[in-house]
Amino acid sequence: MTKNTRQRIVDAAMELFWLKGYSSTSIADILSRSQVNSGSLYHFFPGKQDVLVAVLEAYRDGIGPMLLEPAWGGVDDPLEKVFALLARYRRSIVDTECQYGCPIGSLALELHEPDPAVRELLAANFTAWVDAVEACFREAAYRFEPGTDLRALAELTLNVMEGGVMQARTYRDVACFDRAVAQLRRMIEAMLVRDLAE
Amino acid sequence: MTKNTRQRIVDAAMELFWLKGYSSTSIADILSRSQVNSGSLYHFFPGKQDVLVAVLEAYRDGIGPMLLEPAWGGVDDPLEKVFALLARYRRSIVDTECQYGCPIGSLALELHEPDPAVRELLAANFTAWVDAVEACFREAAYRFEPGTDLRALAELTLNVMEGGVMQARTYRDVACFDRAVAQLRRMIEAMLVRDLAE
DNA sequence: GTCTATAAAAGGATAGAC
DNA sequence: GTCTATCCTTTTATAGAC
């Protein structure tokens, strides 16, 4: 049984926006990849931007099942969960021969005057990511020096990931990403309580 | 005396690519802003992408006079030069009501299959930036713990800046950038030799 | 909900006179 | 080097039958 039309459109658009970006993806691209006709797409969505909104909602709703859970399979240590998540990005970079871009980060920089709905969904995606990383740090809170700002550390993790992905893509070299993660790891280890640090 | 035509085109394109991105800027946009006619543009440039190349060359060649020197006016301490550079980005964020995007970083994520010439120019811009920051750290090398990887630290500085700009833009809140810089400063201070640390 | 056909505009690029 | 006019393609979106 083939999935419903609306879902096929969102799936196709999600992949195309990731591969080519938003403005370089035409409605015709979406139609041909999803095997849907123009009339059907405009039946479900008023316009291209509304497809983008649906895509961003799908990313936000899928962050657990599509990103975190696959990354965390078999990993129990909360700090290592953070690095397992980063390792998943590394895998994406390698699998795409260093052409990978974080879909949310790329859209956040590509769209220069986004609708409020779009911008808020971009922010919601970042927030969900940072929340998840912060939750890992909190699970390991007792290992950090008292008073450590774990929210700020989670935000820094996102920033380092986004920067590392950007550099790896630009230099076509995953080592850029690796160095970024290594710096982050060194920093985090320096923030741990001495006796408990490995 | 009005500047020569080619320069007017590059100036207009530089601003438009920054404001709207590459694909959202049309040739017509460039023509109307630069007050140049179609025939003249295509006299100097084979096509739109060649204008982009010229813009990226202008950024690369202007990083000293246009970015570093203004940022460093009156700042002598090499470590504070790094933070003065970051403060300049902060100013841009505030001045644009948090719509600022690093022109190079934005293009690096917007362009999904860039020509080799374009990609190499993006990389050259990042390299020039990291080189400059690394040079600051090297000037202050004696203050760091021996063996500190100053190149990696300069790369991290770029990553944190790019991540901070991305978040500030997405959340429309310069505090995102401030927190990123604060984390970086704390990290750098932790890497300094104790007796010399302020 | 889906189909085909097509409108209406915008886009990159070119021609050829001056 | 610069000008106007215009070609050709792509793009978003709509119309209207089924």
Short mmCIF file of C-alpha atoms (C1' of nucleotides) in Angstrom, two decimals:
data_model
loop_
_atom_site.label_atom_id
_atom_site.label_comp_id
_atom_site.label_asym_id
_atom_site.label_seq_id
_atom_site.Cartn_x
_atom_site.Cartn_y
_atom_site.Cartn_z
CA MET A 1 0.00 0.00 0.00
CA THR A 2 1.46 3.32 -1.07
CA LYS A 3 1.58 6.08 1.51
CA ASN A 4 -0.88 8.88 1.28
CA THR A 5 -0.20 11.68 -1.10
CA ARG A 6 0.46 14.39 1.42
CA GLN A 7 3.10 12.30 3.13
CA ARG A 8 4.79 11.47 -0.18
CA ILE A 9 5.02 15.17 -0.91
CA VAL A 10 6.54 15.95 2.48
CA ASP A 11 9.02 13.08 2.20
CA ALA A 12 10.13 14.16 -1.25
CA ALA A 13 10.44 17.79 -0.23
CA MET A 14 12.38 16.88 2.89
CA GLU A 15 14.96 15.06 0.86
CA LEU A 16 15.14 17.66 -1.90
CA PHE A 17 15.43 20.63 0.44
CA TRP A 18 18.26 18.79 2.12
CA LEU A 19 20.01 17.87 -1.13
CA LYS A 20 19.52 21.11 -3.04
CA GLY A 21 18.24 23.69 -0.61
CA TYR A 22 14.87 25.41 -0.56
CA SER A 23 15.10 27.89 -3.40
CA SER A 24 16.93 25.51 -5.70
CA THR A 25 14.17 22.95 -5.33
CA SER A 26 11.30 23.61 -7.70
CA ILE A 27 7.73 22.46 -7.30
CA ALA A 28 8.35 20.39 -10.41
CA ASP A 29 11.23 18.64 -8.62
CA ILE A 30 8.93 17.76 -5.74
CA LEU A 31 6.21 16.56 -8.10
CA SER A 32 8.48 14.30 -10.09
CA ARG A 33 10.17 12.77 -7.05
CA SER A 34 6.92 12.18 -5.18
CA GLN A 35 5.07 11.07 -8.30
CA VAL A 36 2.29 13.49 -7.59
CA ASN A 37 0.55 15.88 -9.93
CA SER A 38 0.46 19.60 -9.59
CA GLY A 39 -3.24 19.67 -8.77
CA SER A 40 -2.78 17.29 -5.86
CA LEU A 41 0.05 19.26 -4.33
CA TYR A 42 -1.91 22.48 -4.47
CA HIS A 43 -4.86 20.64 -3.04
CA PHE A 44 -2.90 19.95 0.13
CA PHE A 45 -0.69 23.03 0.29
CA PRO A 46 -1.43 26.64 -0.62
CA GLY A 47 2.13 27.09 -1.87
CA LYS A 48 5.74 26.06 -1.69
CA GLN A 49 6.37 27.70 1.64
CA ASP A 50 3.63 25.66 3.26
CA VAL A 51 5.44 22.53 2.11
CA LEU A 52 8.49 23.86 3.90
CA VAL A 53 6.48 24.33 7.08
CA ALA A 54 5.31 20.71 6.88
CA VAL A 55 8.90 19.57 6.34
CA LEU A 56 10.11 21.48 9.38
CA GLU A 57 7.28 20.04 11.46
CA ALA A 58 8.29 16.58 10.33
CA TYR A 59 11.89 17.21 11.38
CA ARG A 60 10.78 18.52 14.75
CA ASP A 61 8.46 15.57 15.36
CA GLY A 62 11.04 13.10 14.09
CA ILE A 63 14.02 14.21 16.13
CA GLY A 64 13.50 11.44 18.66
CA PRO A 65 12.70 8.43 16.47
CA MET A 66 14.72 9.50 13.44
CA LEU A 67 17.80 11.06 15.00
CA LEU A 68 18.30 10.47 18.72
CA GLU A 69 17.12 6.88 19.14
CA PRO A 70 19.13 5.51 16.20
CA ALA A 71 22.17 7.40 17.46
CA TRP A 72 21.78 6.09 21.00
CA GLY A 73 21.25 2.43 20.28
CA GLY A 74 23.48 0.49 22.66
CA VAL A 75 24.85 3.59 24.35
CA ASP A 76 24.04 3.99 28.03
CA ASP A 77 26.52 6.52 29.39
CA PRO A 78 24.82 9.90 29.13
CA LEU A 79 27.98 11.77 28.18
CA GLU A 80 28.76 9.22 25.51
CA LYS A 81 25.24 9.68 24.18
CA VAL A 82 26.21 13.23 23.28
CA PHE A 83 29.24 11.99 21.40
CA ALA A 84 27.22 9.21 19.81
CA LEU A 85 24.92 11.87 18.44
CA LEU A 86 27.90 13.75 17.07
CA ALA A 87 29.22 10.49 15.65
CA ARG A 88 25.99 10.15 13.73
CA TYR A 89 26.64 13.48 12.07
CA ARG A 90 30.12 12.28 11.29
CA ARG A 91 28.67 9.23 9.61
CA SER A 92 26.43 11.45 7.48
CA ILE A 93 29.42 13.54 6.48
CA VAL A 94 31.39 10.48 5.44
CA ASP A 95 28.43 8.85 3.68
CA THR A 96 27.87 11.95 1.57
CA GLU A 97 31.54 12.41 0.76
CA CYS A 98 31.61 15.52 2.90
CA GLN A 99 28.71 17.19 1.17
CA TYR A 100 26.46 16.77 4.19
CA GLY A 101 24.78 19.80 5.61
CA CYS A 102 22.58 19.86 8.68
CA PRO A 103 19.15 20.35 7.11
CA ILE A 104 18.02 22.79 9.79
CA GLY A 105 21.25 24.77 9.91
CA SER A 106 21.37 25.04 6.14
CA LEU A 107 17.82 26.31 5.95
CA ALA A 108 18.46 28.69 8.84
CA LEU A 109 21.20 30.38 6.83
CA GLU A 110 19.64 30.03 3.39
CA LEU A 111 16.32 31.68 4.22
CA HIS A 112 17.01 35.35 4.66
CA GLU A 113 13.57 36.70 5.36
CA PRO A 114 11.63 33.73 6.58
CA ASP A 115 8.01 33.88 7.57
CA PRO A 116 7.51 33.90 11.34
CA ALA A 117 6.08 30.38 11.14
CA VAL A 118 9.19 29.14 9.36
CA ARG A 119 11.61 30.89 11.65
CA GLU A 120 9.85 29.61 14.74
CA LEU A 121 9.97 26.07 13.43
CA LEU A 122 13.69 26.39 12.77
CA ALA A 123 14.11 27.61 16.33
CA ALA A 124 11.89 24.80 17.65
CA ASN A 125 14.13 22.27 15.92
CA PHE A 126 17.26 23.75 17.47
CA THR A 127 15.57 23.90 20.85
CA ALA A 128 14.56 20.24 20.69
CA TRP A 129 18.14 19.30 19.82
CA VAL A 130 19.63 21.39 22.63
CA ASP A 131 17.03 20.08 25.08
CA ALA A 132 18.02 16.51 24.30
CA VAL A 133 21.72 17.22 24.71
CA GLU A 134 21.11 19.16 27.91
CA ALA A 135 19.12 16.20 29.27
CA CYS A 136 22.19 14.01 28.71
CA PHE A 137 24.38 16.42 30.58
CA ARG A 138 21.86 16.60 33.42
CA GLU A 139 21.86 12.82 33.70
CA ALA A 140 25.59 13.19 34.27
CA ALA A 141 25.27 16.34 36.33
CA TYR A 142 26.98 14.82 39.37
CA ARG A 143 30.15 14.38 37.34
CA PHE A 144 30.46 18.08 36.54
CA GLU A 145 31.94 20.69 38.79
CA PRO A 146 29.11 22.19 40.84
CA GLY A 147 27.56 25.22 39.23
CA THR A 148 28.41 24.22 35.68
CA ASP A 149 25.95 25.77 33.23
CA LEU A 150 24.76 22.67 31.42
CA ARG A 151 22.33 24.55 29.20
CA ALA A 152 25.14 26.72 27.91
CA LEU A 153 27.23 23.62 27.35
CA ALA A 154 24.45 22.03 25.30
CA GLU A 155 24.18 25.18 23.20
CA LEU A 156 27.90 25.14 22.69
CA THR A 157 27.62 21.55 21.54
CA LEU A 158 25.13 22.60 18.88
CA ASN A 159 27.32 25.48 17.79
CA VAL A 160 30.39 23.30 17.53
CA MET A 161 28.44 20.67 15.57
CA GLU A 162 27.07 23.25 13.15
CA GLY A 163 30.45 24.88 12.72
CA GLY A 164 32.16 21.54 12.24
CA VAL A 165 29.64 20.45 9.62
CA MET A 166 30.08 23.75 7.81
CA GLN A 167 33.85 23.43 7.72
CA ALA A 168 33.86 19.75 6.74
CA ARG A 169 31.57 20.57 3.87
CA THR A 170 33.58 23.56 2.72
CA TYR A 171 36.95 21.81 2.91
CA ARG A 172 35.50 18.47 1.84
CA ASP A 173 37.34 16.96 4.78
CA VAL A 174 35.77 15.19 7.71
CA ALA A 175 38.88 15.96 9.76
CA CYS A 176 37.50 19.49 10.25
CA PHE A 177 34.53 17.98 12.03
CA ASP A 178 36.71 15.59 13.99
CA ARG A 179 38.90 18.38 15.28
CA ALA A 180 35.83 20.35 16.36
CA VAL A 181 34.46 17.37 18.28
CA ALA A 182 37.86 16.64 19.82
CA GLN A 183 38.05 20.20 21.12
CA LEU A 184 34.60 19.89 22.60
CA ARG A 185 35.46 16.61 24.28
CA ARG A 186 38.62 18.07 25.77
CA MET A 187 36.65 21.01 27.06
CA ILE A 188 33.95 18.84 28.61
CA GLU A 189 36.50 16.60 30.26
CA ALA A 190 38.15 19.65 31.77
CA MET A 191 34.80 20.54 33.34
CA LEU A 192 34.38 17.21 35.10
CA VAL A 193 35.11 16.67 38.78
CA ARG A 194 38.68 15.39 39.12
CA ASP A 195 38.12 12.14 41.03
CA LEU A 196 35.36 11.02 38.70
CA ALA A 197 37.04 12.00 35.45
CA GLU A 198 38.20 9.01 33.45
CA MET B 1 34.09 60.33 -10.10
CA THR B 2 31.97 57.21 -10.24
CA LYS B 3 33.73 53.90 -9.77
CA ASN B 4 34.26 51.67 -12.72
CA THR B 5 31.45 49.46 -13.86
CA ARG B 6 32.94 46.14 -12.91
CA GLN B 7 33.50 47.31 -9.36
CA ARG B 8 29.97 48.65 -9.07
CA ILE B 9 28.66 45.24 -10.11
CA VAL B 10 30.80 43.44 -7.56
CA ASP B 11 29.83 45.85 -4.80
CA ALA B 12 26.13 45.50 -5.55
CA ALA B 13 26.34 41.71 -5.79
CA MET B 14 28.30 41.52 -2.55
CA GLU B 15 25.60 43.35 -0.70
CA LEU B 16 22.72 41.51 -2.35
CA PHE B 17 24.20 38.05 -1.86
CA TRP B 18 24.62 38.95 1.78
CA LEU B 19 21.11 40.35 2.16
CA LYS B 20 19.18 37.82 0.11
CA GLY B 21 21.51 34.94 -0.66
CA TYR B 22 22.85 33.84 -3.99
CA SER B 23 19.88 32.13 -5.61
CA SER B 24 17.40 34.68 -4.38
CA THR B 25 19.40 37.46 -5.98
CA SER B 26 18.53 37.89 -9.64
CA ILE B 27 20.70 39.44 -12.30
CA ALA B 28 18.01 42.10 -12.54
CA ASP B 29 18.52 42.86 -8.84
CA ILE B 30 22.23 43.35 -9.42
CA LEU B 31 21.62 45.53 -12.46
CA SER B 32 19.17 47.81 -10.75
CA ARG B 33 21.26 48.24 -7.61
CA SER B 34 24.49 48.85 -9.51
CA GLN B 35 22.80 51.03 -12.14
CA VAL B 36 24.39 48.96 -14.88
CA ASN B 37 22.81 47.54 -18.00
CA SER B 38 22.57 43.91 -18.88
CA GLY B 39 25.01 44.20 -21.75
CA SER B 40 27.68 45.69 -19.52
CA LEU B 41 27.39 42.98 -16.91
CA TYR B 42 27.72 40.25 -19.50
CA HIS B 43 30.62 42.13 -21.01
CA PHE B 44 32.59 41.68 -17.77
CA PHE B 45 31.21 38.36 -16.57
CA PRO B 46 30.25 35.24 -18.52
CA GLY B 47 27.42 34.58 -16.08
CA LYS B 48 26.01 34.94 -12.61
CA GLN B 49 28.37 32.43 -11.06
CA ASP B 50 31.37 34.41 -12.23
CA VAL B 51 30.01 37.41 -10.36
CA LEU B 52 29.94 35.21 -7.28
CA VAL B 53 33.57 34.28 -7.81
CA ALA B 54 34.49 37.95 -8.00
CA VAL B 55 32.53 38.63 -4.81
CA LEU B 56 34.32 35.85 -2.95
CA GLU B 57 37.67 37.15 -4.18
CA ALA B 58 36.72 40.59 -2.90
CA TYR B 59 35.87 39.17 0.53
CA ARG B 60 39.13 37.25 0.63
CA ASP B 61 41.18 40.27 -0.38
CA GLY B 62 39.27 42.55 1.96
CA ILE B 63 39.50 40.51 5.13
CA GLY B 64 42.39 42.61 6.42
CA PRO B 65 41.30 46.15 5.56
CA MET B 66 37.55 45.56 5.78
CA LEU B 67 37.25 43.22 8.72
CA LEU B 68 40.35 42.79 10.88
CA GLU B 69 41.80 46.27 10.93
CA PRO B 70 38.53 48.00 11.80
CA ALA B 71 37.93 45.40 14.51
CA TRP B 72 41.39 45.83 15.97
CA GLY B 73 41.55 49.60 16.13
CA GLY B 74 42.92 50.49 19.55
CA VAL B 75 43.28 46.90 20.70
CA ASP B 76 46.80 45.74 21.45
CA ASP B 77 46.46 42.61 23.53
CA PRO B 78 46.51 39.68 21.08
CA LEU B 79 43.91 37.66 22.96
CA GLU B 80 41.62 40.65 23.17
CA LYS B 81 42.03 41.08 19.42
CA VAL B 82 40.24 37.77 18.99
CA PHE B 83 37.38 38.95 21.17
CA ALA B 84 37.37 42.31 19.45
CA LEU B 85 36.82 40.47 16.19
CA LEU B 86 33.94 38.57 17.73
CA ALA B 87 32.60 41.84 19.11
CA ARG B 88 32.49 43.14 15.57
CA TYR B 89 30.21 40.28 14.59
CA ARG B 90 28.08 41.09 17.61
CA ARG B 91 27.77 44.62 16.39
CA SER B 92 26.63 43.39 13.00
CA ILE B 93 24.04 41.19 14.65
CA VAL B 94 22.68 44.06 16.70
CA ASP B 95 22.78 46.51 13.79
CA THR B 96 20.70 44.19 11.62
CA GLU B 97 18.23 43.39 14.38
CA CYS B 98 19.58 39.86 14.57
CA GLN B 99 19.18 39.16 10.88
CA TYR B 100 22.91 39.14 10.30
CA GLY B 101 24.49 36.13 8.68
CA CYS B 102 28.17 35.64 8.03
CA PRO B 103 28.32 36.09 4.26
CA ILE B 104 30.81 33.28 3.80
CA GLY B 105 29.12 30.85 6.15
CA SER B 106 25.73 31.51 4.62
CA LEU B 107 27.02 30.90 1.11
CA ALA B 108 28.89 27.80 2.28
CA LEU B 109 25.61 26.27 3.41
CA GLU B 110 23.38 27.68 0.69
CA LEU B 111 25.39 26.44 -2.27
CA HIS B 112 24.89 22.71 -2.41
CA GLU B 113 26.90 21.78 -5.43
CA PRO B 114 29.32 24.61 -5.88
CA ASP B 115 31.83 24.78 -8.65
CA PRO B 116 35.34 23.90 -7.52
CA ALA B 117 36.38 27.52 -7.97
CA VAL B 118 33.58 28.68 -5.70
CA ARG B 119 34.16 26.05 -3.05
CA GLU B 120 37.87 26.78 -2.97
CA LEU B 121 37.21 30.47 -2.52
CA LEU B 122 34.86 29.76 0.36
CA ALA B 123 37.60 27.63 1.91
CA ALA B 124 40.19 30.33 1.25
CA ASN B 125 38.05 32.83 3.11
CA PHE B 126 37.72 30.56 6.11
CA THR B 127 41.42 29.83 6.01
CA ALA B 128 42.31 33.51 5.99
CA TRP B 129 40.05 34.08 8.99
CA VAL B 130 41.46 31.15 10.94
CA ASP B 131 45.01 32.18 10.03
CA ALA B 132 44.43 35.63 11.47
CA VAL B 133 42.98 34.28 14.70
CA GLU B 134 45.74 31.73 15.01
CA ALA B 135 48.30 34.51 14.60
CA CYS B 136 46.72 36.28 17.58
CA PHE B 137 46.97 33.17 19.69
CA ARG B 138 50.59 32.67 18.61
CA GLU B 139 51.42 36.18 19.70
CA ALA B 140 50.13 35.14 23.10
CA ALA B 141 51.58 31.64 22.90
CA TYR B 142 53.65 32.07 26.06
CA ARG B 143 50.49 32.52 28.07
CA PHE B 144 49.06 29.14 27.06
CA GLU B 145 49.94 25.83 28.65
CA PRO B 146 52.81 24.34 26.67
CA GLY B 147 51.67 22.06 23.88
CA THR B 148 48.33 23.81 23.37
CA ASP B 149 47.08 23.32 19.80
CA LEU B 150 46.56 26.93 18.79
CA ARG B 151 45.44 26.07 15.29
CA ALA B 152 42.68 23.88 16.64
CA LEU B 153 41.70 26.67 19.00
CA ALA B 154 41.47 29.12 16.11
CA GLU B 155 39.27 26.68 14.20
CA LEU B 156 37.09 26.29 17.25
CA THR B 157 36.78 30.05 17.42
CA LEU B 158 35.46 30.09 13.85
CA ASN B 159 33.04 27.27 14.59
CA VAL B 160 31.72 28.96 17.71
CA MET B 161 31.34 32.26 15.85
CA GLU B 162 29.45 30.62 12.98
CA GLY B 163 27.27 28.63 15.34
CA GLY B 164 26.57 31.68 17.46
CA VAL B 165 25.63 33.77 14.44
CA MET B 166 23.32 31.01 13.23
CA GLN B 167 21.55 30.76 16.57
CA ALA B 168 21.26 34.51 17.08
CA ARG B 169 19.70 34.82 13.66
CA THR B 170 17.29 31.93 14.19
CA TYR B 171 16.16 33.04 17.63
CA ARG B 172 16.42 36.72 16.77
CA ASP B 173 18.34 37.14 19.99
CA VAL B 174 21.92 38.33 20.29
CA ALA B 175 22.12 36.61 23.68
CA CYS B 176 22.67 33.32 21.79
CA PHE B 177 25.83 34.77 20.33
CA ASP B 178 26.89 36.24 23.66
CA ARG B 179 26.58 32.89 25.41
CA ALA B 180 28.63 31.22 22.70
CA VAL B 181 31.40 33.79 23.06
CA ALA B 182 31.27 33.58 26.84
CA GLN B 183 31.77 29.82 26.68
CA LEU B 184 34.71 30.29 24.36
CA ARG B 185 36.27 32.86 26.65
CA ARG B 186 35.89 30.61 29.65
CA MET B 187 37.48 27.77 27.73
CA ILE B 188 40.41 29.88 26.58
CA GLU B 189 41.02 31.21 30.07
CA ALA B 190 41.09 27.65 31.36
CA MET B 191 43.88 26.94 28.90
CA LEU B 192 46.12 29.73 30.12
CA VAL B 193 49.06 29.22 32.41
CA ARG B 194 47.90 29.83 35.97
CA ASP B 195 50.32 32.54 37.12
CA LEU B 196 49.76 34.62 34.01
CA ALA B 197 46.01 34.27 33.86
CA GLU B 198 44.16 37.41 34.77
"C1'" DG C 1 -8.68 13.80 -4.49
"C1'" DT C 2 -6.54 13.46 -9.03
"C1'" DC C 3 -5.69 14.55 -13.84
"C1'" DT C 4 -4.02 17.55 -17.96
"C1'" DA C 5 -3.32 21.76 -19.81
"C1'" DT C 6 -1.97 26.30 -19.37
"C1'" DA C 7 -1.69 30.85 -17.60
"C1'" DA C 8 1.39 34.53 -15.91
"C1'" DA C 9 5.60 35.96 -14.31
"C1'" DA C 10 10.52 35.87 -13.49
"C1'" DG C 11 14.77 34.10 -14.53
"C1'" DG C 12 19.46 33.92 -17.13
"C1'" DA C 13 21.40 35.07 -21.12
"C1'" DT C 14 22.05 37.07 -26.05
"C1'" DA C 15 21.82 40.24 -30.29
"C1'" DG C 16 23.22 43.89 -32.53
"C1'" DA C 17 23.24 49.03 -32.91
"C1'" DC C 18 25.94 52.69 -31.13
"C1'" DG D 1 32.16 49.58 -23.20
"C1'" DT D 2 27.28 50.69 -23.17
"C1'" DC D 3 22.52 50.71 -24.74
"C1'" DT D 4 17.73 48.61 -25.76
"C1'" DA D 5 15.09 44.98 -27.00
"C1'" DT D 6 14.11 40.32 -26.78
"C1'" DC D 7 14.67 35.23 -26.80
"C1'" DC D 8 14.04 31.04 -24.35
"C1'" DT D 9 13.55 28.44 -20.24
"C1'" DT D 10 12.01 27.67 -15.80
"C1'" DT D 11 8.95 28.59 -12.17
"C1'" DT D 12 4.85 29.11 -9.33
"C1'" DA D 13 0.35 28.67 -9.48
"C1'" DT D 14 -4.50 28.05 -11.46
"C1'" DA D 15 -8.49 26.15 -14.31
"C1'" DG D 16 -11.64 22.97 -14.90
"C1'" DA D 17 -12.84 18.14 -16.33
"C1'" DC D 18 -13.15 13.72 -14.12
#
